[in-house]
Short mmCIF file of C-alpha atoms in Angstrom, two decimals:
data_model
loop_
_atom_site.label_atom_id
_atom_site.label_comp_id
_atom_site.label_asym_id
_atom_site.label_seq_id
_atom_site.Cartn_x
_atom_site.Cartn_y
_atom_site.Cartn_z
CA MET A 1 -13.98 9.78 -3.81
CA LEU A 2 -11.79 8.62 -0.95
CA ARG A 3 -13.55 6.56 1.72
CA LYS A 4 -12.98 3.78 4.22
CA ARG A 5 -13.09 0.22 2.92
CA VAL A 6 -16.43 -1.57 2.92
CA PRO A 7 -15.45 -5.26 2.79
CA LYS A 8 -18.49 -6.59 0.94
CA ARG A 9 -18.26 -3.82 -1.65
CA ASP A 10 -14.48 -3.48 -2.04
CA ASP A 11 -12.70 -6.73 -1.26
CA THR A 12 -13.12 -8.44 -4.62
CA ALA A 13 -11.53 -5.44 -6.36
CA ILE A 14 -8.79 -5.20 -3.72
CA PHE A 15 -7.97 -8.91 -4.16
CA GLY A 16 -7.71 -8.36 -7.90
CA LEU A 17 -5.36 -5.39 -7.46
CA VAL A 18 -3.16 -7.34 -5.04
CA GLU A 19 -2.98 -10.32 -7.39
CA ARG A 20 -2.27 -8.26 -10.51
CA LEU A 21 -0.07 -5.48 -9.15
CA LEU A 22 1.63 -6.55 -5.91
CA LEU A 23 2.11 -10.32 -5.97
CA PRO A 24 4.15 -10.41 -9.21
CA PHE A 25 6.90 -8.40 -7.50
CA ALA A 26 6.79 -10.49 -4.32
CA ARG A 27 7.01 -13.66 -6.43
CA GLN A 28 10.31 -12.51 -7.90
CA THR A 29 11.80 -13.13 -4.46
CA LEU A 30 9.46 -15.93 -3.36
CA PRO A 31 8.45 -17.71 -6.60
CA GLY A 32 6.02 -20.13 -4.97
CA LEU A 33 4.20 -17.46 -2.97
CA ARG A 34 0.45 -17.95 -2.86
CA LEU A 35 -1.95 -15.76 -0.92
CA SER A 36 -5.50 -16.87 -0.47
CA ARG A 37 -8.36 -14.42 -0.27
CA ASN A 38 -8.68 -15.33 3.41
CA THR A 39 -5.05 -14.43 4.01
CA ILE A 40 -5.50 -11.05 2.35
CA ARG A 41 -8.83 -10.49 4.12
CA ASN A 42 -7.18 -11.22 7.50
CA ARG A 43 -4.33 -8.89 6.65
CA LEU A 44 -6.82 -6.14 5.82
CA LYS A 45 -8.65 -6.72 9.13
CA SER A 46 -5.53 -5.60 11.00
CA CYS A 47 -5.34 -2.43 8.90
CA ILE A 48 -7.15 0.83 8.42
CA THR A 49 -7.94 0.65 4.71
CA PHE A 50 -9.02 3.47 2.44
CA VAL A 51 -10.41 3.02 -1.05
CA TYR A 52 -10.52 5.49 -3.90
CA ALA A 53 -13.82 4.96 -5.71
CA ALA A 54 -14.02 6.28 -9.26
CA ALA A 55 -17.11 6.92 -11.35
CA GLY A 56 -19.73 4.24 -10.86
CA ASN A 57 -18.19 3.48 -7.46
CA LYS A 58 -15.49 1.31 -9.10
CA THR A 59 -12.55 0.66 -6.79
CA ALA A 60 -9.68 2.43 -8.56
CA GLY A 61 -7.14 2.04 -5.77
CA PHE A 62 -6.60 1.35 -2.09
CA ILE A 63 -4.16 1.82 0.75
CA ALA A 64 -3.92 -0.40 3.83
CA LEU A 65 -2.35 1.19 6.92
CA LYS A 66 -1.06 -0.41 10.12
CA LEU A 67 -0.74 1.56 13.30
CA GLU A 68 2.46 0.58 15.03
CA ARG A 69 3.67 1.73 18.40
CA ASP A 70 5.62 4.73 17.18
CA ARG A 71 4.89 4.97 13.46
CA LEU A 72 2.39 4.21 10.72
CA ALA A 73 3.22 1.49 8.21
CA ILE A 74 1.77 1.39 4.73
CA ASP A 75 1.09 -2.31 4.35
CA MET A 76 -0.26 -2.26 0.79
CA LEU A 77 -0.99 0.35 -1.86
CA ALA A 78 -2.23 -0.26 -5.38
CA VAL A 79 -3.90 1.81 -8.08
CA ASP A 80 -5.59 0.19 -11.06
CA PRO A 81 -3.41 0.84 -14.16
CA ASN A 82 -6.48 2.30 -15.93
CA TYR A 83 -6.54 5.06 -13.28
CA GLN A 84 -2.82 5.69 -12.77
CA GLY A 85 -1.55 9.16 -13.53
CA ARG A 86 -4.71 10.83 -12.20
CA GLY A 87 -3.46 11.68 -8.71
CA ILE A 88 -5.16 8.77 -6.95
CA GLY A 89 -1.92 7.41 -5.49
CA THR A 90 -1.04 10.89 -4.25
CA ARG A 91 -4.43 11.22 -2.55
CA LEU A 92 -3.98 7.83 -0.90
CA MET A 93 -0.50 8.80 0.34
CA ARG A 94 -1.83 12.08 1.74
CA GLN A 95 -4.49 10.09 3.59
CA ALA A 96 -1.78 7.89 5.10
CA GLU A 97 0.14 10.92 6.31
CA ARG A 98 -3.04 12.53 7.64
CA THR A 99 -3.88 9.30 9.50
CA ALA A 100 -0.40 9.23 11.05
CA ARG A 101 -0.77 12.80 12.30
CA GLU A 102 -4.29 12.09 13.64
CA HIS A 103 -2.81 9.28 15.75
CA GLY A 104 0.11 11.39 16.96
CA LEU A 105 2.67 9.46 14.90
CA ARG A 106 5.63 11.23 13.34
CA GLU A 107 6.82 8.65 10.80
CA VAL A 108 5.32 6.75 7.91
CA VAL A 109 7.19 3.70 6.64
CA LEU A 110 6.71 1.20 3.84
CA TRP A 111 8.51 -1.64 2.09
CA VAL A 112 8.94 -1.59 -1.66
CA ASP A 113 10.30 -4.36 -3.85
CA GLU A 114 13.69 -3.77 -5.45
CA ALA A 115 12.20 -4.63 -8.86
CA ASN A 116 9.29 -2.19 -8.52
CA VAL A 117 11.16 0.83 -9.85
CA GLN A 118 7.97 2.69 -10.77
CA ALA A 119 6.76 2.51 -7.15
CA GLN A 120 10.19 3.56 -5.85
CA ARG A 121 10.10 6.68 -8.03
CA PHE A 122 6.56 7.45 -6.87
CA TYR A 123 7.50 7.23 -3.18
CA ILE A 124 10.71 9.23 -3.58
CA LYS A 125 8.73 11.92 -5.42
CA HIS A 126 6.50 12.09 -2.34
CA GLY A 127 9.41 12.63 0.03
CA TYR A 128 10.17 9.09 1.17
CA GLU A 129 13.79 8.02 1.64
CA ALA A 130 15.35 4.56 1.72
CA VAL A 131 16.63 3.83 5.22
CA TYR A 132 17.32 0.09 4.96
CA TYR A 133 17.66 -2.67 2.38
CA ASP A 134 16.77 -6.31 3.16
CA HIS A 135 18.88 -8.56 0.91
CA ARG A 136 16.81 -11.64 1.72
CA LEU A 137 13.50 -10.00 0.71
CA ARG A 138 15.11 -7.75 -1.91
CA CYS A 139 13.05 -4.84 -0.58
CA TYR A 140 13.79 -1.31 0.56
CA LEU A 141 12.35 0.18 3.72
CA LEU A 142 11.36 3.77 3.00
CA MET A 143 10.49 6.40 5.59
CA LYS A 144 9.10 9.90 5.78
CA SER A 145 8.71 12.17 8.79
CA VAL A 146 5.32 13.85 8.97
#
């Protein structure tokens, strides 16, 4: 079930997904990177966040979206490895694109780490194209028109 984030119910699981699935890639570029729960919580406050809840209401994945002036940015996306391959990431991406259209935005963008080849393949499969590479961050900026 796809629903909006409920902080008291979802944030512990979201923090765990960020720590296990997103930070290891970021630390390849910034080895000393540390993000506190408050930092992540504040980042989520500036986003529209959707959660995919599996059986028993377990948070199986989430997507955090930022409305920018002329486009929607996917700030974070993660799906628990135990639930990958079940279409959850695809549902979350569709929600991002739907949210962009609902706000009259024509582009969805996201950054993906150079080392995260699995994520790159996933995004390309969903129609996203690399439009820029940041050598300092070692990340690609991907974009899709919606």
